[in-house]
């Protein structure tokens, strides 16, 4: 069964601190992995996308890593801001269909306190 | 920010009512999707469309139906709402990536929060 597991389920950090969110997956075959940010009451917004050959990608204060051998990814947030409070969702795509089936994690709920 | 819109944003209705959730996008995307998301849970694909007059059921069984008469419009209908339909419904659209493969990015609408009493 293809699965995407995220940890921790929730995380509280102080403004200005760094944090790292984890994503483990068993999706096979693997096509790409995305990290989305979902603010409360909003739809997810794409942060990064990585293919098999990429092991790191940055988007401002967000840096995603991918280890396709161990099927693990992380999202590192540097110098957190209050606006970083959101759910961060890991999404893995397989190569098995023209639709590019997506497997969603349950997300990590990040809360940044002042 | 993506140009994809959903209405209503919030809806509270009684059991047995017929409802239609609207979704429209102005990006000219061929592919559109409907997801259902419960709090703290992953998104589940309930319907998708490759283009006009194309509709398919997703991974999660749903009593809802969809139509795709125009590229920009992908409404979802519940003929008789029940409390078990209470959830958040997210609409998304995507276009093929220039590099091909499965690297297309889905753009999500703000969602409709449905409460059926």
mmCIF file of C-alpha atoms in Angstrom:
data_model
loop_
_atom_site.group_PDB
_atom_site.id
_atom_site.type_symbol
_atom_site.label_atom_id
_atom_site.label_comp_id
_atom_site.label_asym_id
_atom_site.label_seq_id
_atom_site.Cartn_x
_atom_site.Cartn_y
_atom_site.Cartn_z
ATOM 1 C CA UNK A 1 0.000 0.000 0.000
ATOM 2 C CA UNK A 2 1.417 3.367 -0.986
ATOM 3 C CA UNK A 3 1.684 5.704 1.958
ATOM 4 C CA UNK A 4 3.063 9.044 2.956
ATOM 5 C CA UNK A 5 3.806 9.509 6.640
ATOM 6 C CA UNK A 6 4.652 12.873 8.166
ATOM 7 C CA UNK A 7 6.130 13.760 11.523
ATOM 8 C CA UNK A 8 5.670 15.383 13.853
ATOM 9 C CA UNK A 9 1.894 15.665 13.692
ATOM 10 C CA UNK A 10 2.122 19.115 15.279
ATOM 11 C CA UNK A 11 4.916 21.448 16.295
ATOM 12 C CA UNK A 12 5.118 24.682 18.254
ATOM 13 C CA UNK A 13 8.176 26.905 17.942
ATOM 14 C CA UNK A 14 9.101 30.454 18.866
ATOM 15 C CA UNK A 15 9.403 33.146 16.246
ATOM 16 C CA UNK A 16 12.904 33.313 14.786
ATOM 17 C CA UNK A 17 13.735 29.677 15.473
ATOM 18 C CA UNK A 18 14.413 27.018 12.852
ATOM 19 C CA UNK A 19 12.528 23.765 12.466
ATOM 20 C CA UNK A 20 12.552 20.622 10.347
ATOM 21 C CA UNK A 21 9.545 18.605 9.241
ATOM 22 C CA UNK A 22 9.840 15.003 8.111
ATOM 23 C CA UNK A 23 8.175 12.955 5.385
ATOM 24 C CA UNK A 24 8.641 9.219 4.789
ATOM 25 C CA UNK A 25 6.999 7.512 1.853
ATOM 26 C CA UNK A 26 6.570 4.064 0.352
ATOM 27 C CA UNK A 27 5.164 5.187 -3.011
ATOM 28 C CA UNK A 28 6.618 3.215 -5.904
ATOM 29 C CA UNK A 29 7.485 3.895 -8.624
ATOM 30 C CA UNK A 30 8.486 7.383 -7.604
ATOM 31 C CA UNK A 31 8.121 10.438 -9.819
ATOM 32 C CA UNK A 32 8.371 13.512 -7.649
ATOM 33 C CA UNK A 33 7.736 14.905 -4.191
ATOM 34 C CA UNK A 34 6.127 18.205 -3.357
ATOM 35 C CA UNK A 35 5.741 20.195 -0.197
ATOM 36 C CA UNK A 36 2.621 22.300 0.132
ATOM 37 C CA UNK A 37 1.716 24.953 2.691
ATOM 38 C CA UNK A 38 -1.922 25.154 3.718
ATOM 39 C CA UNK A 39 -3.067 28.111 5.760
ATOM 40 C CA UNK A 40 -6.152 27.633 7.917
ATOM 41 C CA UNK A 41 -9.278 27.876 5.801
ATOM 42 C CA UNK A 42 -7.331 28.020 2.553
ATOM 43 C CA UNK A 43 -6.253 25.624 -0.164
ATOM 44 C CA UNK A 44 -2.692 24.216 -0.292
ATOM 45 C CA UNK A 45 -0.013 26.243 -2.067
ATOM 46 C CA UNK A 46 3.034 24.583 -3.598
ATOM 47 C CA UNK A 47 6.397 25.369 -1.963
ATOM 48 C CA UNK A 48 8.824 23.021 -3.710
ATOM 49 C CA UNK A 49 8.889 20.078 -6.083
ATOM 50 C CA UNK A 50 11.741 17.601 -6.392
ATOM 51 C CA UNK A 51 12.344 14.768 -8.815
ATOM 52 C CA UNK A 52 14.360 11.606 -8.299
ATOM 53 C CA UNK A 53 17.634 13.258 -9.302
ATOM 54 C CA UNK A 54 17.297 16.274 -7.012
ATOM 55 C CA UNK A 55 18.316 16.084 -3.377
ATOM 56 C CA UNK A 56 17.763 19.659 -2.261
ATOM 57 C CA UNK A 57 15.721 22.638 -3.343
ATOM 58 C CA UNK A 58 15.160 26.018 -1.713
ATOM 59 C CA UNK A 59 12.368 28.546 -1.848
ATOM 60 C CA UNK A 60 13.299 31.529 0.284
ATOM 61 C CA UNK A 61 13.457 30.403 3.916
ATOM 62 C CA UNK A 62 12.171 26.945 2.967
ATOM 63 C CA UNK A 63 14.654 24.216 2.048
ATOM 64 C CA UNK A 64 13.498 20.744 1.079
ATOM 65 C CA UNK A 65 15.724 17.689 0.903
ATOM 66 C CA UNK A 66 15.093 14.331 -0.690
ATOM 67 C CA UNK A 67 16.801 10.983 -0.185
ATOM 68 C CA UNK A 68 15.250 8.719 -2.795
ATOM 69 C CA UNK A 69 17.215 5.722 -1.547
ATOM 70 C CA UNK A 70 15.752 5.844 1.955
ATOM 71 C CA UNK A 71 12.487 7.399 0.696
ATOM 72 C CA UNK A 72 12.711 10.313 3.061
ATOM 73 C CA UNK A 73 12.252 14.031 2.656
ATOM 74 C CA UNK A 74 12.511 16.955 5.013
ATOM 75 C CA UNK A 75 11.400 20.561 4.939
ATOM 76 C CA UNK A 76 13.598 22.978 6.862
ATOM 77 C CA UNK A 77 12.251 26.384 7.788
ATOM 78 C CA UNK A 78 14.809 29.011 8.719
ATOM 79 C CA UNK A 79 14.171 32.011 10.978
ATOM 80 C CA UNK A 80 10.488 31.242 11.394
ATOM 81 C CA UNK A 81 7.877 33.977 11.183
ATOM 82 C CA UNK A 82 4.349 34.161 12.545
ATOM 83 C CA UNK A 83 3.057 33.780 8.988
ATOM 84 C CA UNK A 84 4.699 30.359 8.789
ATOM 85 C CA UNK A 85 1.939 29.026 11.039
ATOM 86 C CA UNK A 86 0.132 26.553 8.798
ATOM 87 C CA UNK A 87 -0.156 22.895 7.889
ATOM 88 C CA UNK A 88 2.691 21.570 5.743
ATOM 89 C CA UNK A 89 1.718 18.707 3.492
ATOM 90 C CA UNK A 90 4.042 16.246 1.774
ATOM 91 C CA UNK A 91 2.697 14.924 -1.548
ATOM 92 C CA UNK A 92 4.307 12.130 -3.555
ATOM 93 C CA UNK A 93 3.525 11.352 -7.191
ATOM 94 C CA UNK A 94 4.036 8.008 -8.885
ATOM 95 C CA UNK A 95 4.801 7.299 -12.504
ATOM 96 C CA UNK A 96 2.094 4.702 -12.744
ATOM 97 C CA UNK A 97 -0.581 6.633 -14.561
ATOM 98 C CA UNK A 98 -1.075 9.506 -16.960
ATOM 99 C CA UNK A 99 -2.900 11.289 -14.199
ATOM 100 C CA UNK A 100 0.244 11.214 -12.096
ATOM 101 C CA UNK A 101 -1.514 9.902 -9.033
ATOM 102 C CA UNK A 102 -0.822 11.926 -5.922
ATOM 103 C CA UNK A 103 -0.433 10.497 -2.439
ATOM 104 C CA UNK A 104 -1.000 13.009 0.339
ATOM 105 C CA UNK A 105 0.373 13.008 3.854
ATOM 106 C CA UNK A 106 -1.780 14.215 6.726
ATOM 107 C CA UNK A 107 0.399 17.233 7.237
ATOM 108 C CA UNK A 108 2.366 18.734 10.103
ATOM 109 C CA UNK A 109 0.561 21.551 11.887
ATOM 110 C CA UNK A 110 3.154 24.224 12.663
ATOM 111 C CA UNK A 111 2.411 27.007 15.120
ATOM 112 C CA UNK A 112 4.851 29.877 15.491
ATOM 113 C CA UNK A 113 4.531 31.870 18.711
ATOM 114 C CA UNK A 114 5.806 35.418 19.190
ATOM 115 C CA UNK B 1 -1.514 33.337 -6.536
ATOM 116 C CA UNK B 2 -3.674 30.962 -8.533
ATOM 117 C CA UNK B 3 -6.857 32.186 -10.212
ATOM 118 C CA UNK B 4 -9.167 29.470 -8.988
ATOM 119 C CA UNK B 5 -12.327 30.294 -7.112
ATOM 120 C CA UNK B 6 -14.814 28.381 -5.036
ATOM 121 C CA UNK B 7 -18.233 29.382 -3.797
ATOM 122 C CA UNK B 8 -19.674 29.323 -1.294
ATOM 123 C CA UNK B 9 -16.798 29.417 1.178
ATOM 124 C CA UNK B 10 -19.028 28.182 3.981
ATOM 125 C CA UNK B 11 -22.370 26.373 3.792
ATOM 126 C CA UNK B 12 -24.682 25.094 6.511
ATOM 127 C CA UNK B 13 -27.690 23.138 5.306
ATOM 128 C CA UNK B 14 -30.214 20.594 6.491
ATOM 129 C CA UNK B 15 -30.288 16.913 5.676
ATOM 130 C CA UNK B 16 -31.874 16.037 2.357
ATOM 131 C CA UNK B 17 -31.151 19.309 0.600
ATOM 132 C CA UNK B 18 -29.613 19.426 -2.855
ATOM 133 C CA UNK B 19 -26.466 21.527 -3.068
ATOM 134 C CA UNK B 20 -23.983 22.549 -5.728
ATOM 135 C CA UNK B 21 -20.454 23.649 -4.918
ATOM 136 C CA UNK B 22 -19.029 25.939 -7.560
ATOM 137 C CA UNK B 23 -15.455 25.933 -8.832
ATOM 138 C CA UNK B 24 -14.047 28.066 -11.609
ATOM 139 C CA UNK B 25 -10.556 28.832 -12.894
ATOM 140 C CA UNK B 26 -9.355 31.467 -15.321
ATOM 141 C CA UNK B 27 -6.024 29.847 -16.223
ATOM 142 C CA UNK B 28 -7.359 27.741 -19.086
ATOM 143 C CA UNK B 29 -6.272 24.514 -17.406
ATOM 144 C CA UNK B 30 -7.639 21.303 -18.894
ATOM 145 C CA UNK B 31 -7.333 19.169 -15.758
ATOM 146 C CA UNK B 32 -9.507 19.848 -12.741
ATOM 147 C CA UNK B 33 -10.022 17.971 -9.488
ATOM 148 C CA UNK B 34 -12.222 17.768 -6.429
ATOM 149 C CA UNK B 35 -10.778 16.693 -3.084
ATOM 150 C CA UNK B 36 -12.403 16.045 0.275
ATOM 151 C CA UNK B 37 -10.440 16.895 3.413
ATOM 152 C CA UNK B 38 -11.411 16.279 7.017
ATOM 153 C CA UNK B 39 -9.568 18.075 9.858
ATOM 154 C CA UNK B 40 -6.110 16.653 10.442
ATOM 155 C CA UNK B 41 -6.512 14.164 7.641
ATOM 156 C CA UNK B 42 -5.056 13.844 4.164
ATOM 157 C CA UNK B 43 -6.774 15.042 1.018
ATOM 158 C CA UNK B 44 -8.803 12.406 -0.814
ATOM 159 C CA UNK B 45 -9.490 12.661 -4.536
ATOM 160 C CA UNK B 46 -13.217 12.254 -5.245
ATOM 161 C CA UNK B 47 -13.538 13.440 -8.864
ATOM 162 C CA UNK B 48 -11.339 14.631 -11.706
ATOM 163 C CA UNK B 49 -11.636 15.784 -15.284
ATOM 164 C CA UNK B 50 -9.190 15.828 -18.195
ATOM 165 C CA UNK B 51 -11.218 18.420 -20.083
ATOM 166 C CA UNK B 52 -14.658 19.334 -21.370
ATOM 167 C CA UNK B 53 -17.144 16.447 -21.206
ATOM 168 C CA UNK B 54 -14.606 14.310 -19.320
ATOM 169 C CA UNK B 55 -15.317 13.274 -15.721
ATOM 170 C CA UNK B 56 -13.935 10.411 -13.665
ATOM 171 C CA UNK B 57 -14.383 9.147 -10.121
ATOM 172 C CA UNK B 58 -11.410 9.435 -7.825
ATOM 173 C CA UNK B 59 -9.974 7.204 -5.147
ATOM 174 C CA UNK B 60 -12.568 7.934 -2.488
ATOM 175 C CA UNK B 61 -16.101 6.816 -3.118
ATOM 176 C CA UNK B 62 -18.439 9.778 -3.074
ATOM 177 C CA UNK B 63 -22.158 10.218 -3.537
ATOM 178 C CA UNK B 64 -21.525 13.497 -5.280
ATOM 179 C CA UNK B 65 -21.536 14.063 -9.042
ATOM 180 C CA UNK B 66 -19.657 16.512 -11.239
ATOM 181 C CA UNK B 67 -19.977 18.009 -14.692
ATOM 182 C CA UNK B 68 -17.556 19.716 -17.075
ATOM 183 C CA UNK B 69 -19.460 21.600 -19.736
ATOM 184 C CA UNK B 70 -16.946 24.455 -19.935
ATOM 185 C CA UNK B 71 -13.188 24.381 -19.437
ATOM 186 C CA UNK B 72 -13.269 26.937 -16.676
ATOM 187 C CA UNK B 73 -16.138 25.478 -14.671
ATOM 188 C CA UNK B 74 -16.271 22.235 -12.628
ATOM 189 C CA UNK B 75 -19.254 22.167 -10.255
ATOM 190 C CA UNK B 76 -19.891 19.418 -7.707
ATOM 191 C CA UNK B 77 -23.441 18.426 -6.776
ATOM 192 C CA UNK B 78 -24.904 16.514 -3.850
ATOM 193 C CA UNK B 79 -28.479 15.469 -4.622
ATOM 194 C CA UNK B 80 -29.398 14.781 -0.999
ATOM 195 C CA UNK B 81 -26.977 16.006 1.634
ATOM 196 C CA UNK B 82 -26.366 13.985 4.805
ATOM 197 C CA UNK B 83 -24.392 14.707 7.983
ATOM 198 C CA UNK B 84 -21.703 12.293 6.740
ATOM 199 C CA UNK B 85 -21.030 14.759 3.909
ATOM 200 C CA UNK B 86 -19.808 17.347 6.394
ATOM 201 C CA UNK B 87 -16.259 18.144 5.338
ATOM 202 C CA UNK B 88 -14.054 20.594 3.467
ATOM 203 C CA UNK B 89 -14.150 20.345 -0.315
ATOM 204 C CA UNK B 90 -11.152 21.588 -2.280
ATOM 205 C CA UNK B 91 -11.116 22.203 -6.013
ATOM 206 C CA UNK B 92 -7.862 22.238 -7.974
ATOM 207 C CA UNK B 93 -6.645 22.598 -11.535
ATOM 208 C CA UNK B 94 -3.372 21.855 -13.284
ATOM 209 C CA UNK B 95 -1.609 22.114 -16.619
ATOM 210 C CA UNK B 96 1.050 19.771 -18.009
ATOM 211 C CA UNK B 97 4.608 20.643 -17.010
ATOM 212 C CA UNK B 98 6.836 21.832 -19.835
ATOM 213 C CA UNK B 99 9.199 18.978 -19.051
ATOM 214 C CA UNK B 100 6.400 16.429 -19.299
ATOM 215 C CA UNK B 101 5.969 13.501 -16.965
ATOM 216 C CA UNK B 102 4.091 13.938 -13.720
ATOM 217 C CA UNK B 103 5.619 17.224 -12.627
ATOM 218 C CA UNK B 104 2.536 19.338 -13.143
ATOM 219 C CA UNK B 105 1.572 21.432 -10.148
ATOM 220 C CA UNK B 106 -1.969 21.583 -8.902
ATOM 221 C CA UNK B 107 -3.372 24.978 -7.957
ATOM 222 C CA UNK B 108 -5.979 24.831 -5.239
ATOM 223 C CA UNK B 109 -8.991 26.973 -4.549
ATOM 224 C CA UNK B 110 -9.740 28.253 -1.034
ATOM 225 C CA UNK B 111 -12.171 25.428 -0.335
ATOM 226 C CA UNK B 112 -15.802 25.137 0.728
ATOM 227 C CA UNK B 113 -16.535 24.131 4.309
ATOM 228 C CA UNK B 114 -19.800 22.188 4.349
ATOM 229 C CA UNK B 115 -21.812 21.424 7.460
ATOM 230 C CA UNK B 116 -24.890 19.250 7.102
ATOM 231 C CA UNK B 117 -27.203 19.255 10.090
#
